[in-house]
Amino acid sequence: MHNNVPALHRQRKLVHDSIESMQREGESMHALSSKFYTRLLQTDPTLGDIFDGSPVTLNRKFSNMIATFKNLKHLEMITPAIESLSKRHLAYGMQPAHLDSFKAALIFALEKQLRDRFTDELKQAWNNCYDDVAVVIRRAAKAHPELFRAASPKQHTHYDMNLLADIGGADVVKQVLARFYGIIFADAWLGQFFYGKSKTGLTNKQSKFMVAAFGGPNTYEGEPPALSHMHMYITEEISLLREKMLRQAISDQGLGIDIAERWLSVDRSFWHSIHKQSVDECVTKCFGQAPVVVKKPENYQPQ
């Protein structure tokens, strides 16, 4: 393909034009980012240590990646910038082996986002352009083995890979969460977050997420916590109250203190990606949406 310069230029222009089209639509890039991270962390949960920031941070990282592809017609000129970015990601813990997961998640997100517009020709163009960038990244990794060694796999802090078996299986996780949502739905303050929501639906969805976090099969298809909560004003006070309710549900299920602490440790590891210091940090998911802010009732008493 690279011997056919006109075809190469056409593919890079196709990618450039598809990005410009999505950017003109405004909301498409945020939606594409969400689809990308959801798919990426579903297929490779260990990447959660690298991509566990706030929605603003995640969207900025995604925008940087997209900007690279948009300017790919000048690949020779932007190669130093790609190499520099690659070295930073190696230091964060990314490895060349992750590039395949990135590519699969990106192509999946583009297919879902563009639908009929993601023609075979455009798909091939994105595949080839991604491969061009991957060559630069792999070359940078090979040239800096000290970074690669420093970026040895970290223990995934969000997961306790033996907890599911110690709890007693997925059914027990689901039973605990059914108790938990029963408590929180009835709460005069936190229950406001769930107006109009299905208790059963939330129980099933959260069960899949936690089963994967506890070492079971990953069948969760929802968004990462940072993105699913990005429009909600959630403070540490709210999370501490929620934790108290979850602890009660675990206890009511008859599970021991050790299990409770391990469960809550996993749950707590996601807090930093959803907490906000002010409403201004909320990121709405679509045009016209307002941040979700729930007011503590006067004379409030927890359940």
Short mmCIF file of C-alpha atoms in Angstrom, two decimals:
data_model
loop_
_atom_site.label_atom_id
_atom_site.label_comp_id
_atom_site.label_asym_id
_atom_site.label_seq_id
_atom_site.Cartn_x
_atom_site.Cartn_y
_atom_site.Cartn_z
CA MET A 1 0.00 0.00 0.00
CA HIS A 2 2.80 2.41 0.84
CA ASN A 3 4.26 1.93 -2.62
CA ASN A 4 1.04 3.37 -4.02
CA VAL A 5 1.37 6.99 -2.95
CA PRO A 6 -1.94 8.26 -4.41
CA ALA A 7 -3.86 5.48 -2.64
CA LEU A 8 -2.03 6.22 0.61
CA HIS A 9 -2.90 9.90 0.39
CA ARG A 10 -6.52 9.05 -0.40
CA GLN A 11 -6.81 6.84 2.67
CA ARG A 12 -5.36 9.50 4.93
CA LYS A 13 -7.74 12.06 3.44
CA LEU A 14 -10.69 9.73 4.03
CA VAL A 15 -9.73 9.44 7.70
CA HIS A 16 -9.20 13.20 7.96
CA ASP A 17 -12.57 13.96 6.37
CA SER A 18 -14.43 11.44 8.54
CA ILE A 19 -13.02 13.10 11.67
CA GLU A 20 -13.97 16.56 10.43
CA SER A 21 -17.48 15.32 9.72
CA MET A 22 -17.87 13.98 13.26
CA GLN A 23 -16.41 17.14 14.77
CA ARG A 24 -18.94 19.26 12.88
CA GLU A 25 -21.71 17.22 14.48
CA GLY A 26 -20.55 18.34 17.93
CA GLU A 27 -21.80 15.55 20.15
CA SER A 28 -20.38 12.77 18.00
CA MET A 29 -16.85 12.99 19.38
CA HIS A 30 -17.98 12.61 22.99
CA ALA A 31 -20.16 9.68 21.98
CA LEU A 32 -17.27 8.12 20.07
CA SER A 33 -14.98 8.56 23.07
CA SER A 34 -17.50 6.84 25.32
CA LYS A 35 -17.89 3.92 22.93
CA PHE A 36 -14.11 3.58 22.61
CA TYR A 37 -13.35 3.46 26.35
CA THR A 38 -16.32 1.22 27.09
CA ARG A 39 -15.16 -1.32 24.52
CA LEU A 40 -11.48 -0.98 25.46
CA LEU A 41 -12.01 -1.64 29.16
CA GLN A 42 -14.47 -4.42 28.46
CA THR A 43 -11.99 -6.32 26.29
CA ASP A 44 -8.90 -5.46 28.37
CA PRO A 45 -9.85 -4.49 31.96
CA THR A 46 -6.18 -4.25 32.99
CA LEU A 47 -6.01 -0.95 31.09
CA GLY A 48 -8.18 0.58 33.80
CA ASP A 49 -5.03 1.62 35.66
CA ILE A 50 -4.00 3.79 32.71
CA PHE A 51 -7.43 5.12 31.76
CA ASP A 52 -9.07 5.70 35.14
CA GLY A 53 -9.22 9.48 35.23
CA SER A 54 -12.10 11.92 35.13
CA PRO A 55 -14.28 12.13 32.00
CA VAL A 56 -12.57 15.40 31.10
CA THR A 57 -9.17 13.68 31.24
CA LEU A 58 -10.37 10.66 29.27
CA ASN A 59 -11.96 12.80 26.59
CA ARG A 60 -8.80 14.90 26.33
CA LYS A 61 -6.67 11.77 25.82
CA PHE A 62 -9.08 10.56 23.19
CA SER A 63 -9.06 13.95 21.46
CA ASN A 64 -5.26 13.84 21.34
CA MET A 65 -5.40 10.44 19.69
CA ILE A 66 -7.97 11.60 17.15
CA ALA A 67 -5.90 14.71 16.41
CA THR A 68 -3.01 12.42 15.49
CA PHE A 69 -5.11 10.63 12.89
CA LYS A 70 -6.55 13.88 11.58
CA ASN A 71 -3.03 15.14 10.85
CA LEU A 72 -1.74 11.87 9.49
CA LYS A 73 -1.23 13.31 6.03
CA HIS A 74 1.78 14.99 7.66
CA LEU A 75 2.97 11.80 9.37
CA GLU A 76 6.63 12.48 8.70
CA MET A 77 6.30 15.89 10.36
CA ILE A 78 4.35 14.73 13.42
CA THR A 79 6.38 11.55 14.03
CA PRO A 80 8.49 13.19 16.81
CA ALA A 81 5.27 14.19 18.61
CA ILE A 82 3.90 10.64 18.33
CA GLU A 83 7.17 9.23 19.67
CA SER A 84 7.11 11.65 22.60
CA LEU A 85 3.50 10.74 23.40
CA SER A 86 4.40 7.06 23.16
CA LYS A 87 7.19 7.42 25.71
CA ARG A 88 4.83 9.08 28.18
CA HIS A 89 2.32 6.26 27.78
CA LEU A 90 5.03 3.66 28.29
CA ALA A 91 5.87 5.37 31.57
CA TYR A 92 2.19 5.20 32.55
CA GLY A 93 2.16 1.44 31.99
CA MET A 94 1.04 1.00 28.39
CA GLN A 95 2.81 -1.74 26.46
CA PRO A 96 3.10 -2.41 22.72
CA ALA A 97 0.86 -5.45 23.17
CA HIS A 98 -1.98 -3.08 24.09
CA LEU A 99 -1.99 -1.60 20.59
CA ASP A 100 -4.12 -4.43 19.25
CA SER A 101 -6.74 -3.76 21.94
CA PHE A 102 -6.68 -0.06 21.09
CA LYS A 103 -7.19 -0.75 17.41
CA ALA A 104 -10.05 -3.19 17.95
CA ALA A 105 -11.82 -0.77 20.31
CA LEU A 106 -11.38 2.18 17.95
CA ILE A 107 -12.69 0.31 14.90
CA PHE A 108 -15.61 -1.01 16.97
CA ALA A 109 -16.47 2.51 18.17
CA LEU A 110 -16.28 3.93 14.65
CA GLU A 111 -18.55 1.19 13.32
CA LYS A 112 -21.13 1.90 16.03
CA GLN A 113 -20.87 5.67 15.62
CA LEU A 114 -20.83 6.03 11.84
CA ARG A 115 -23.04 3.04 10.98
CA ASP A 116 -23.74 3.05 7.23
CA ARG A 117 -21.19 5.81 6.68
CA PHE A 118 -18.42 3.47 7.85
CA THR A 119 -17.98 1.90 4.44
CA ASP A 120 -15.56 -0.90 3.65
CA GLU A 121 -13.25 1.64 2.05
CA LEU A 122 -13.30 3.92 5.09
CA LYS A 123 -12.80 0.97 7.44
CA GLN A 124 -9.75 -0.13 5.46
CA ALA A 125 -8.42 3.42 5.53
CA TRP A 126 -8.73 3.60 9.33
CA ASN A 127 -7.10 0.18 9.72
CA ASN A 128 -4.15 1.14 7.56
CA CYS A 129 -3.72 4.57 9.13
CA TYR A 130 -3.80 3.05 12.60
CA ASP A 131 -1.13 0.57 11.55
CA ASP A 132 1.06 3.45 10.34
CA VAL A 133 0.86 5.10 13.76
CA ALA A 134 1.41 1.77 15.53
CA VAL A 135 4.68 1.31 13.65
CA VAL A 136 5.94 4.61 15.08
CA ILE A 137 4.84 3.66 18.61
CA ARG A 138 6.46 0.22 18.47
CA ARG A 139 9.65 1.76 17.15
CA ALA A 140 9.69 4.22 20.05
CA ALA A 141 9.15 1.38 22.53
CA LYS A 142 11.99 -0.62 21.01
CA ALA A 143 14.30 2.40 21.14
CA HIS A 144 13.56 2.98 24.84
CA PRO A 145 13.68 -0.42 26.59
CA GLU A 146 14.32 1.29 29.92
CA LEU A 147 10.80 2.72 29.79
CA PHE A 148 9.35 -0.59 28.72
CA ARG A 149 10.94 -2.37 31.66
CA ALA A 150 9.81 0.36 34.02
CA ALA A 151 6.30 -0.12 32.74
CA SER A 152 6.06 -3.73 33.89
CA PRO A 153 2.47 -4.85 34.49
CA LYS A 154 1.02 -3.35 37.64
CA GLN A 155 -1.43 -5.07 39.87
CA HIS A 156 -4.82 -3.83 38.82
CA THR A 157 -5.96 -1.88 41.84
CA HIS A 158 -9.63 -1.96 40.84
CA TYR A 159 -9.84 -5.74 40.96
CA ASP A 160 -9.74 -8.48 43.59
CA MET A 161 -9.42 -11.53 41.38
CA ASN A 162 -10.23 -14.09 44.10
CA LEU A 163 -13.14 -12.29 45.73
CA LEU A 164 -15.93 -13.78 43.62
CA ALA A 165 -15.10 -17.30 44.75
CA ASP A 166 -14.74 -16.18 48.37
CA ILE A 167 -18.12 -14.42 48.24
CA GLY A 168 -19.84 -17.52 46.94
CA GLY A 169 -20.39 -16.71 43.28
CA ALA A 170 -22.23 -14.30 41.02
CA ASP A 171 -25.66 -15.07 42.48
CA VAL A 172 -24.55 -13.84 45.90
CA VAL A 173 -23.17 -10.63 44.37
CA LYS A 174 -26.52 -10.06 42.70
CA GLN A 175 -28.41 -10.72 45.94
CA VAL A 176 -26.26 -8.21 47.82
CA LEU A 177 -26.81 -5.57 45.16
CA ALA A 178 -30.56 -6.20 45.14
CA ARG A 179 -30.52 -5.49 48.89
CA PHE A 180 -28.34 -2.42 48.32
CA TYR A 181 -30.61 -0.89 45.70
CA GLY A 182 -33.60 -1.59 47.92
CA ILE A 183 -31.94 0.53 50.60
CA ILE A 184 -30.74 3.35 48.38
CA PHE A 185 -33.98 3.64 46.38
CA ALA A 186 -35.84 4.19 49.66
CA ASP A 187 -33.42 6.87 50.87
CA ALA A 188 -34.82 10.40 50.81
CA TRP A 189 -31.55 11.90 49.59
CA LEU A 190 -29.63 9.41 47.45
CA GLY A 191 -32.81 7.88 46.12
CA GLN A 192 -33.24 11.04 44.05
CA PHE A 193 -30.40 9.88 41.79
CA PHE A 194 -32.56 6.95 40.72
CA TYR A 195 -35.91 8.53 39.91
CA GLY A 196 -37.36 6.76 36.90
CA LYS A 197 -34.71 4.03 36.97
CA SER A 198 -35.35 0.29 37.05
CA LYS A 199 -34.14 -1.31 40.27
CA THR A 200 -33.88 -4.68 38.54
CA GLY A 201 -32.04 -3.22 35.57
CA LEU A 202 -29.50 -1.45 37.78
CA THR A 203 -29.01 -4.58 39.88
CA ASN A 204 -28.29 -6.68 36.80
CA LYS A 205 -25.95 -4.10 35.27
CA GLN A 206 -23.97 -3.46 38.45
CA SER A 207 -23.77 -7.20 39.13
CA LYS A 208 -22.01 -7.77 35.81
CA PHE A 209 -19.58 -4.95 36.56
CA MET A 210 -18.71 -6.19 40.04
CA VAL A 211 -18.48 -9.85 39.02
CA ALA A 212 -15.75 -8.86 36.55
CA ALA A 213 -14.03 -6.74 39.22
CA PHE A 214 -14.10 -9.72 41.59
CA GLY A 215 -12.40 -12.08 39.15
CA GLY A 216 -15.36 -13.49 37.24
CA PRO A 217 -16.21 -13.34 33.53
CA ASN A 218 -16.47 -9.87 32.04
CA THR A 219 -19.92 -9.57 30.47
CA TYR A 220 -20.37 -5.90 31.38
CA GLU A 221 -21.16 -3.74 28.35
CA GLY A 222 -21.83 -0.41 30.04
CA GLU A 223 -19.64 2.67 30.27
CA PRO A 224 -16.64 2.97 32.61
CA PRO A 225 -17.57 4.64 35.94
CA ALA A 226 -15.99 7.97 34.98
CA LEU A 227 -18.20 8.26 31.91
CA SER A 228 -21.41 6.80 33.30
CA HIS A 229 -21.29 9.28 36.21
CA MET A 230 -19.79 12.28 34.42
CA HIS A 231 -23.05 14.28 34.47
CA MET A 232 -23.70 13.62 38.17
CA TYR A 233 -22.54 15.87 40.99
CA ILE A 234 -21.15 13.24 43.35
CA THR A 235 -19.15 14.28 46.40
CA GLU A 236 -17.18 12.33 48.97
CA GLU A 237 -20.03 12.83 51.44
CA ILE A 238 -22.41 11.10 49.04
CA SER A 239 -19.99 8.24 48.43
CA LEU A 240 -19.44 7.70 52.16
CA LEU A 241 -23.18 7.49 52.72
CA ARG A 242 -23.54 5.12 49.77
CA GLU A 243 -20.74 2.98 51.21
CA LYS A 244 -22.59 2.75 54.52
CA MET A 245 -25.65 1.44 52.67
CA LEU A 246 -23.57 -1.06 50.71
CA ARG A 247 -21.90 -2.26 53.91
CA GLN A 248 -25.34 -2.82 55.42
CA ALA A 249 -26.44 -4.84 52.39
CA ILE A 250 -23.32 -7.01 52.59
CA SER A 251 -23.90 -7.60 56.30
CA ASP A 252 -27.60 -8.37 55.79
CA GLN A 253 -26.55 -11.01 53.27
CA GLY A 254 -24.60 -12.73 56.06
CA LEU A 255 -21.13 -12.09 54.64
CA GLY A 256 -18.23 -11.49 57.01
CA ILE A 257 -16.30 -8.33 57.80
CA ASP A 258 -13.29 -9.43 55.74
CA ILE A 259 -15.45 -9.90 52.64
CA ALA A 260 -17.09 -6.54 53.27
CA GLU A 261 -13.75 -4.74 53.51
CA ARG A 262 -12.46 -6.35 50.32
CA TRP A 263 -15.67 -5.51 48.44
CA LEU A 264 -15.63 -1.92 49.68
CA SER A 265 -11.94 -1.56 48.82
CA VAL A 266 -12.67 -2.43 45.20
CA ASP A 267 -15.68 -0.12 45.16
CA ARG A 268 -13.71 2.71 46.76
CA SER A 269 -10.97 2.53 44.13
CA PHE A 270 -13.35 4.08 41.59
CA TRP A 271 -14.23 7.10 43.70
CA HIS A 272 -11.53 9.41 42.40
CA SER A 273 -12.87 9.10 38.86
CA ILE A 274 -16.42 10.15 39.77
CA HIS A 275 -15.99 12.67 42.61
CA LYS A 276 -16.36 16.35 41.80
CA GLN A 277 -15.42 19.46 43.74
CA SER A 278 -18.13 21.57 42.12
CA VAL A 279 -21.06 21.27 39.73
CA ASP A 280 -18.88 22.95 37.09
CA GLU A 281 -16.89 19.72 36.81
CA CYS A 282 -19.94 17.82 35.55
CA VAL A 283 -19.90 16.95 31.85
CA THR A 284 -23.32 16.56 30.25
CA LYS A 285 -23.86 13.73 27.79
CA CYS A 286 -25.95 15.55 25.22
CA PHE A 287 -27.08 19.02 24.22
CA GLY A 288 -29.70 20.44 26.57
CA GLN A 289 -28.95 18.04 29.42
CA ALA A 290 -28.40 19.56 32.85
CA PRO A 291 -26.05 18.14 35.50
CA VAL A 292 -27.74 15.82 37.97
CA VAL A 293 -27.64 17.54 41.35
CA VAL A 294 -29.64 16.16 44.26
CA LYS A 295 -30.30 18.35 47.27
CA LYS A 296 -30.10 16.94 50.76
CA PRO A 297 -33.59 17.24 52.32
CA GLU A 298 -34.00 19.32 55.45
CA ASN A 299 -33.83 17.25 58.63
CA TYR A 300 -32.49 14.36 56.55
CA GLN A 301 -31.99 11.06 58.35
CA PRO A 302 -30.31 8.14 56.53
CA GLN A 303 -32.22 4.88 56.17
#
